[in-house]
PDB file of C-alpha atoms in Angstrom:
ATOM      1  CA  MET A 569      61.621  27.043 184.797  1.00 53.00           C
ATOM      2  CA  LYS A 570      61.346  29.369 181.131  1.00 56.00           C
ATOM      3  CA  THR A 571      62.855  26.451 179.953  1.00 59.00           C
ATOM      4  CA  ALA A 572      60.550  23.751 180.903  1.00 52.00           C
ATOM      5  CA  ILE A 573      58.221  25.627 179.748  1.00 54.00           C
ATOM      6  CA  PHE A 574      59.002  25.999 176.453  1.00 52.00           C
ATOM      7  CA  ALA A 575      60.044  22.219 176.284  1.00 53.00           C
ATOM      8  CA  THR A 576      56.760  21.481 176.904  1.00 54.00           C
ATOM      9  CA  PHE A 577      55.596  24.048 174.220  1.00 51.00           C
ATOM     10  CA  LEU A 578      58.083  22.300 171.606  1.00 49.00           C
ATOM     11  CA  ALA A 579      56.843  18.826 172.413  1.00 51.00           C
ATOM     12  CA  SER A 580      53.100  19.447 172.289  1.00 51.00           C
ATOM     13  CA  ALA A 581      53.872  21.168 169.048  1.00 48.00           C
ATOM     14  CA  ALA A 582      55.873  17.889 167.585  1.00 48.00           C
ATOM     15  CA  ALA A 583      53.150  15.353 167.987  1.00 46.00           C
ATOM     16  CA  PHE A 584      51.278  17.233 165.477  1.00 45.00           C
ATOM     17  CA  ALA A 585      54.202  16.957 163.215  1.00 47.00           C
ATOM     18  CA  PRO A 586      53.730  14.483 160.388  1.00 46.00           C
ATOM     19  CA  SER A 587      55.507  11.266 160.334  1.00 43.00           C
ATOM     20  CA  SER A 588      58.084  10.524 157.484  1.00 42.00           C
ATOM     21  CA  GLU A 589      58.159   6.962 158.815  1.00 43.00           C
ATOM     22  CA  LYS A 590      56.514   4.249 156.883  1.00 45.00           C
ATOM     23  CA  ALA A 591      56.759   1.587 159.724  1.00 44.00           C
ATOM     24  CA  SER A 592      54.191   3.552 161.589  1.00 45.00           C
ATOM     25  CA  SER A 593      51.317   2.045 159.313  1.00 54.00           C
ATOM     26  CA  SER A 594      52.242  -1.750 160.192  1.00 55.00           C
ATOM     27  CA  ALA A 595      51.572  -0.469 163.587  1.00 52.00           C
ATOM     28  CA  LEU A 596      48.760   1.282 162.639  1.00 55.00           C
ATOM     29  CA  SER A 597      46.991  -1.745 160.357  1.00 62.00           C
ATOM     30  CA  ALA A 598      48.314  -4.094 163.666  1.00 68.00           C
ATOM     31  CA  PHE A 599      46.384  -2.085 166.533  1.00 73.00           C
ATOM     32  CA  LYS A 600      44.083   0.214 164.593  1.00 72.00           C
ATOM     33  CA  ASP A 601      41.012  -1.785 166.249  1.00 70.00           C
ATOM     34  CA  ASP A 602      43.187  -1.962 170.361  1.00 77.00           C
ATOM     35  CA  VAL A 603      40.664  -1.034 173.289  1.00 76.00           C
ATOM     36  CA  GLY A 604      42.736   1.741 173.705  1.00 73.00           C
ATOM     37  CA  ALA A 605      42.555   3.438 169.858  1.00 74.00           C
ATOM     38  CA  ILE A 606      39.674   6.185 170.188  1.00 71.00           C
ATOM     39  CA  THR A 607      38.322   8.864 167.817  1.00 70.00           C
ATOM     40  CA  PRO A 608      38.785  11.134 167.104  1.00 69.00           C
ATOM     41  CA  LEU A 609      43.010   9.740 167.033  1.00 70.00           C
ATOM     42  CA  GLY A 610      42.138   6.035 166.510  1.00 74.00           C
ATOM     43  CA  PHE A 611      45.178   4.444 167.651  1.00 77.00           C
ATOM     44  CA  PHE A 612      48.139   7.235 167.856  1.00 77.00           C
ATOM     45  CA  ASP A 613      52.272   6.497 168.564  1.00 78.00           C
ATOM     46  CA  PRO A 614      53.906   9.705 168.061  1.00 78.00           C
ATOM     47  CA  LEU A 615      56.703   8.573 169.249  1.00 86.00           C
ATOM     48  CA  GLY A 616      56.777   5.175 167.297  1.00 84.00           C
ATOM     49  CA  LEU A 617      57.049   2.672 170.303  1.00 86.00           C
ATOM     50  CA  VAL A 618      54.993   0.099 168.240  1.00 83.00           C
ATOM     51  CA  ALA A 619      56.114   1.092 164.694  1.00 83.00           C
ATOM     52  CA  ASP A 620      57.538  -2.078 164.382  1.00 86.00           C
ATOM     53  CA  GLY A 621      53.646  -3.901 165.485  1.00 83.00           C
ATOM     54  CA  ASN A 622      55.597  -5.871 168.134  1.00 84.00           C
ATOM     55  CA  GLN A 623      52.894  -7.111 170.354  1.00 86.00           C
ATOM     56  CA  GLU A 624      54.303  -7.398 173.597  1.00 90.00           C
ATOM     57  CA  ARG A 625      56.035  -4.187 173.634  1.00 89.00           C
ATOM     58  CA  PHE A 626      52.498  -3.054 172.798  1.00 87.00           C
ATOM     59  CA  ASP A 627      51.020  -5.244 176.270  1.00 87.00           C
ATOM     60  CA  ARG A 628      53.686  -4.572 178.001  1.00 89.00           C
ATOM     61  CA  LEU A 629      52.932  -0.146 177.216  1.00 89.00           C
ATOM     62  CA  ARG A 630      49.168  -1.085 178.208  1.00 89.00           C
ATOM     63  CA  THR A 631      49.470  -3.047 180.921  1.00 88.00           C
ATOM     64  CA  VAL A 632      51.890   0.247 182.251  1.00 89.00           C
ATOM     65  CA  GLU A 633      49.121   2.909 180.931  1.00 91.00           C
ATOM     66  CA  LEU A 634      46.661   1.080 182.833  1.00 91.00           C
ATOM     67  CA  LYS A 635      48.580   0.953 186.441  1.00 90.00           C
ATOM     68  CA  HIS A 636      49.725   4.562 185.830  1.00 93.00           C
ATOM     69  CA  GLY A 637      45.985   5.403 185.012  1.00 94.00           C
ATOM     70  CA  ARG A 638      44.665   3.321 188.096  1.00 92.00           C
ATOM     71  CA  VAL A 639      47.402   5.303 190.349  1.00 92.00           C
ATOM     72  CA  SER A 640      46.208   9.117 188.894  1.00 96.00           C
ATOM     73  CA  MET A 641      42.811   7.951 189.662  1.00 96.00           C
ATOM     74  CA  LEU A 642      43.327   7.241 193.262  1.00 93.00           C
ATOM     75  CA  ALA A 643      45.907  10.155 193.228  1.00 94.00           C
ATOM     76  CA  VAL A 644      43.139  12.402 192.620  1.00 95.00           C
ATOM     77  CA  VAL A 645      40.924  11.665 194.678  1.00 95.00           C
ATOM     78  CA  GLY A 646      43.530  11.556 197.539  1.00 92.00           C
ATOM     79  CA  TYR A 647      44.534  14.962 196.617  1.00 93.00           C
ATOM     80  CA  LEU A 648      41.081  16.663 196.509  1.00 93.00           C
ATOM     81  CA  ILE A 649      40.500  14.499 199.970  1.00 92.00           C
ATOM     82  CA  THR A 650      43.551  15.824 201.650  1.00 90.00           C
ATOM     83  CA  ALA A 651      43.416  19.445 200.479  1.00 91.00           C
ATOM     84  CA  ASN A 652      39.761  19.189 201.834  1.00 90.00           C
ATOM     85  CA  GLY A 653      40.995  18.825 205.532  1.00 88.00           C
ATOM     86  CA  ILE A 654      40.533  14.981 205.516  1.00 91.00           C
ATOM     87  CA  ARG A 655      42.965  12.327 207.481  1.00 87.00           C
ATOM     88  CA  PHE A 656      43.206   9.009 208.448  1.00 82.00           C
ATOM     89  CA  PRO A 657      42.762   8.157 212.343  1.00 81.00           C
ATOM     90  CA  GLY A 658      46.027   8.922 213.031  1.00 78.00           C
ATOM     91  CA  ALA A 659      47.515  10.371 209.979  1.00 82.00           C
ATOM     92  CA  GLU A 660      46.249  14.521 211.315  1.00 84.00           C
ATOM     93  CA  GLY A 661      49.652  15.621 211.696  1.00 84.00           C
ATOM     94  CA  ILE A 662      50.287  14.624 207.835  1.00 86.00           C
ATOM     95  CA  PRO A 663      50.314  18.048 205.621  1.00 88.00           C
ATOM     96  CA  ASP A 664      48.186  17.702 202.566  1.00 90.00           C
ATOM     97  CA  GLY A 665      49.966  18.150 198.848  1.00 90.00           C
ATOM     98  CA  LEU A 666      53.641  17.785 197.774  1.00 90.00           C
ATOM     99  CA  ALA A 667      54.516  18.673 201.593  1.00 89.00           C
ATOM    100  CA  ALA A 668      53.670  15.154 202.950  1.00 88.00           C
ATOM    101  CA  PHE A 669      56.433  13.670 201.321  1.00 87.00           C
ATOM    102  CA  PRO A 670      59.061  15.175 203.648  1.00 89.00           C
ATOM    103  CA  ALA A 671      56.548  13.926 206.227  1.00 86.00           C
ATOM    104  CA  LEU A 672      55.954  10.576 205.979  1.00 86.00           C
ATOM    105  CA  HIS A 673      60.004   9.996 206.137  1.00 87.00           C
ATOM    106  CA  THR A 674      60.145  12.063 209.085  1.00 89.00           C
ATOM    107  CA  THR A 675      57.482  12.159 211.289  1.00 85.00           C
ATOM    108  CA  SER A 676      56.275   8.775 214.020  1.00 85.00           C
ATOM    109  CA  ASP A 677      52.732   9.523 211.846  1.00 83.00           C
ATOM    110  CA  GLY A 678      53.730   9.643 209.036  1.00 85.00           C
ATOM    111  CA  LYS A 679      56.269   6.310 209.209  1.00 88.00           C
ATOM    112  CA  ALA A 680      53.127   4.513 209.738  1.00 86.00           C
ATOM    113  CA  VAL A 681      50.970   5.963 206.915  1.00 85.00           C
ATOM    114  CA  LEU A 682      54.239   4.885 204.586  1.00 88.00           C
ATOM    115  CA  MET A 683      54.437   0.845 205.989  1.00 91.00           C
ATOM    116  CA  GLN A 684      50.518   0.963 205.187  1.00 89.00           C
ATOM    117  CA  MET A 685      51.213   2.073 201.321  1.00 87.00           C
ATOM    118  CA  LEU A 686      54.265  -0.089 201.101  1.00 91.00           C
ATOM    119  CA  ALA A 687      52.044  -3.095 202.293  1.00 93.00           C
ATOM    120  CA  PHE A 688      48.961  -2.434 200.476  1.00 88.00           C
ATOM    121  CA  PHE A 689      51.252  -2.286 197.292  1.00 86.00           C
ATOM    122  CA  ALA A 690      52.876  -5.215 198.070  1.00 89.00           C
ATOM    123  CA  VAL A 691      49.699  -7.215 198.639  1.00 86.00           C
ATOM    124  CA  ALA A 692      47.941  -5.201 195.163  1.00 80.00           C
ATOM    125  CA  GLU A 693      50.848  -7.152 193.380  1.00 78.00           C
ATOM    126  CA  MET A 694      50.928 -10.346 194.769  1.00 78.00           C
ATOM    127  CA  ILE A 695      47.153 -11.655 195.034  1.00 73.00           C
ATOM    128  CA  ASN A 696      46.241 -10.025 191.009  1.00 68.00           C
ATOM    129  CA  ARG A 697      44.954 -12.723 188.620  1.00 61.00           C
ATOM    130  CA  ASP A 698      48.158 -11.893 186.416  1.00 63.00           C
ATOM    131  CA  ALA A 699      50.421 -13.136 188.474  1.00 63.00           C
ATOM    132  CA  PHE A 700      48.952 -16.146 188.446  1.00 66.00           C
ATOM    133  CA  GLY A 701      48.297 -16.335 184.139  1.00 68.00           C
ATOM    134  CA  LYS A 702      44.346 -16.201 184.418  1.00 70.00           C
ATOM    135  CA  ALA A 703      44.236 -12.468 183.038  1.00 73.00           C
ATOM    136  CA  GLU A 704      41.854 -12.704 180.191  1.00 79.00           C
ATOM    137  CA  PHE A 705      43.016  -9.631 179.784  1.00 82.00           C
ATOM    138  CA  ILE A 706      45.712  -6.837 179.507  1.00 81.00           C
ATOM    139  CA  GLY A 707      45.371  -5.002 183.222  1.00 80.00           C
ATOM    140  CA  ASP A 708      42.356  -8.075 184.501  1.00 79.00           C
ATOM    141  CA  TYR A 709      44.007  -8.178 187.964  1.00 75.00           C
ATOM    142  CA  ARG A 710      40.915  -9.463 189.430  1.00 72.00           C
ATOM    143  CA  ASN A 711      42.088 -12.417 192.007  1.00 65.00           C
ATOM    144  CA  GLY A 712      38.621 -14.215 192.363  1.00 66.00           C
ATOM    145  CA  ALA A 713      37.800 -13.392 195.968  1.00 66.00           C
ATOM    146  CA  LEU A 714      35.837 -10.246 195.180  1.00 67.00           C
ATOM    147  CA  ASP A 715      33.167 -10.276 192.127  1.00 69.00           C
ATOM    148  CA  PHE A 716      31.347  -7.031 191.547  1.00 79.00           C
ATOM    149  CA  GLY A 717      29.558  -9.377 188.678  1.00 82.00           C
ATOM    150  CA  TRP A 718      31.421  -8.455 185.754  1.00 82.00           C
ATOM    151  CA  ASP A 719      31.555 -12.308 185.283  1.00 82.00           C
ATOM    152  CA  LYS A 720      27.402 -11.510 184.424  1.00 88.00           C
ATOM    153  CA  LEU A 721      28.289  -8.931 181.871  1.00 89.00           C
ATOM    154  CA  ASP A 722      27.375  -9.432 178.069  1.00 93.00           C
ATOM    155  CA  GLU A 723      30.910  -8.420 176.310  1.00 91.00           C
ATOM    156  CA  GLY A 724      29.870  -5.350 174.398  1.00 92.00           C
ATOM    157  CA  THR A 725      29.404  -3.620 178.131  1.00 93.00           C
ATOM    158  CA  LYS A 726      32.891  -5.292 178.855  1.00 90.00           C
ATOM    159  CA  LEU A 727      34.603  -3.776 176.352  1.00 89.00           C
ATOM    160  CA  ARG A 728      32.861  -0.315 177.061  1.00 91.00           C
ATOM    161  CA  LYS A 729      33.598  -0.939 180.802  1.00 91.00           C
ATOM    162  CA  ARG A 730      37.273  -1.577 179.726  1.00 90.00           C
ATOM    163  CA  LYS A 731      37.300   1.619 177.328  1.00 90.00           C
ATOM    164  CA  VAL A 732      35.769   4.128 179.602  1.00 91.00           C
ATOM    165  CA  GLU A 733      38.650   2.869 182.815  1.00 92.00           C
ATOM    166  CA  LEU A 734      41.627   3.397 179.858  1.00 92.00           C
ATOM    167  CA  ASN A 735      40.392   7.167 179.117  1.00 91.00           C
ATOM    168  CA  GLN A 736      39.617   8.021 182.846  1.00 94.00           C
ATOM    169  CA  GLY A 737      42.974   6.754 183.513  1.00 94.00           C
ATOM    170  CA  ARG A 738      44.726   8.897 180.985  1.00 93.00           C
ATOM    171  CA  ALA A 739      42.063  11.947 182.055  1.00 94.00           C
ATOM    172  CA  ALA A 740      43.405  11.684 185.597  1.00 97.00           C
ATOM    173  CA  MET A 741      46.961  11.257 184.833  1.00 96.00           C
ATOM    174  CA  MET A 742      46.326  14.735 182.974  1.00 96.00           C
ATOM    175  CA  GLY A 743      44.794  15.569 185.915  1.00 95.00           C
ATOM    176  CA  ILE A 744      47.424  14.734 188.809  1.00 96.00           C
ATOM    177  CA  THR A 745      49.594  16.490 186.804  1.00 96.00           C
ATOM    178  CA  GLY A 746      47.715  19.516 186.455  1.00 95.00           C
ATOM    179  CA  LEU A 747      47.152  19.873 190.862  1.00 94.00           C
ATOM    180  CA  ILE A 748      50.840  19.165 191.537  1.00 94.00           C
ATOM    181  CA  THR A 749      51.926  21.503 188.316  1.00 94.00           C
ATOM    182  CA  HIS A 750      49.820  24.649 189.995  1.00 93.00           C
ATOM    183  CA  GLU A 751      50.569  23.571 193.269  1.00 93.00           C
ATOM    184  CA  VAL A 752      55.024  24.052 192.394  1.00 93.00           C
ATOM    185  CA  LEU A 753      53.763  27.079 190.605  1.00 93.00           C
ATOM    186  CA  GLY A 754      51.810  28.596 194.178  1.00 91.00           C
ATOM    187  CA  ASN A 755      48.717  28.640 191.977  1.00 90.00           C
ATOM    188  CA  SER A 756      45.224  27.726 193.552  1.00 87.00           C
ATOM    189  CA  ILE A 757      42.933  25.712 191.240  1.00 88.00           C
ATOM    190  CA  LEU A 758      40.957  24.407 194.210  1.00 88.00           C
ATOM    191  CA  PRO A 759      38.230  26.015 195.320  1.00 86.00           C
ATOM    192  CA  GLY A 760      38.318  28.975 197.725  1.00 84.00           C
ATOM    193  CA  GLY A 761      42.186  29.779 196.728  1.00 85.00           C
ATOM    194  CA  TYR A 762      43.195  27.021 198.806  1.00 88.00           C
ATOM    195  CA  LEU A 763      46.538  25.819 198.032  1.00 88.00           C
ATOM    196  CA  PRO A 764      47.238  22.441 199.686  1.00 88.00           C
ATOM    197  CA  GLY A 765      50.889  22.245 201.447  1.00 77.00           C
ATOM    198  CA  HIS A 766      51.194  26.010 201.973  1.00 72.00           C
TER     199      HIS A 766
END
C-alpha cells in the first residue's frame, strides 16, 4: 500500500517537471484552441500522447475522455444514491459500494441488475449518432430521437456547454476515484461517517 502511495506522489511530481521534448510545441500549437484546453494549464499533455500533432489519435483520446467522464458522472450519482439507501425495485438486496460487484454475480437480483446494465450499454452504443457518421463534433452521441433544444442554441452557448461537460466529467473521474479509494481504505468521507459496503 505504501508503494502505491509513493508511486502516486512520484507521478504527481513528474507531472510538474519540465519537458525536454521539443516535439510537444507542434502539438501545443495544433490543439491549443481545442475545447478541453482551459486556463490555467491550456493544452495539457504531460505524457506526450499527441506530441506529434496526430489529429486522429487526439480525437480518439478525446472520445475516450468524454465517455469516461459521462460514465463517471453517473457513477458518482449512483454511488451517493445507493449509499443513501435508495434502490431500484427488485434490487433491495444488493449492497452498496464495491460490495455490490460480488452480489451482481451471486444473487438472482444481482444477475437481473447486471443484465439490465449490459442491455443499456449495448443499446446506448448501437443507437448513438456517431455510429451513423452524423456527429457534429467528437462526443456528439445524439440520435435524433430526443431533442432537448441543442439545435436551437447559438454556437457560443454550444461551445460553453461542451466545455462544462468536459470539465464536469474530469471532476467526476476524480470524484469516483476518491470515493472508491476512501471506501477501500475504510475511511468514510460521506456525511454521518457512513462507509458503503461495510
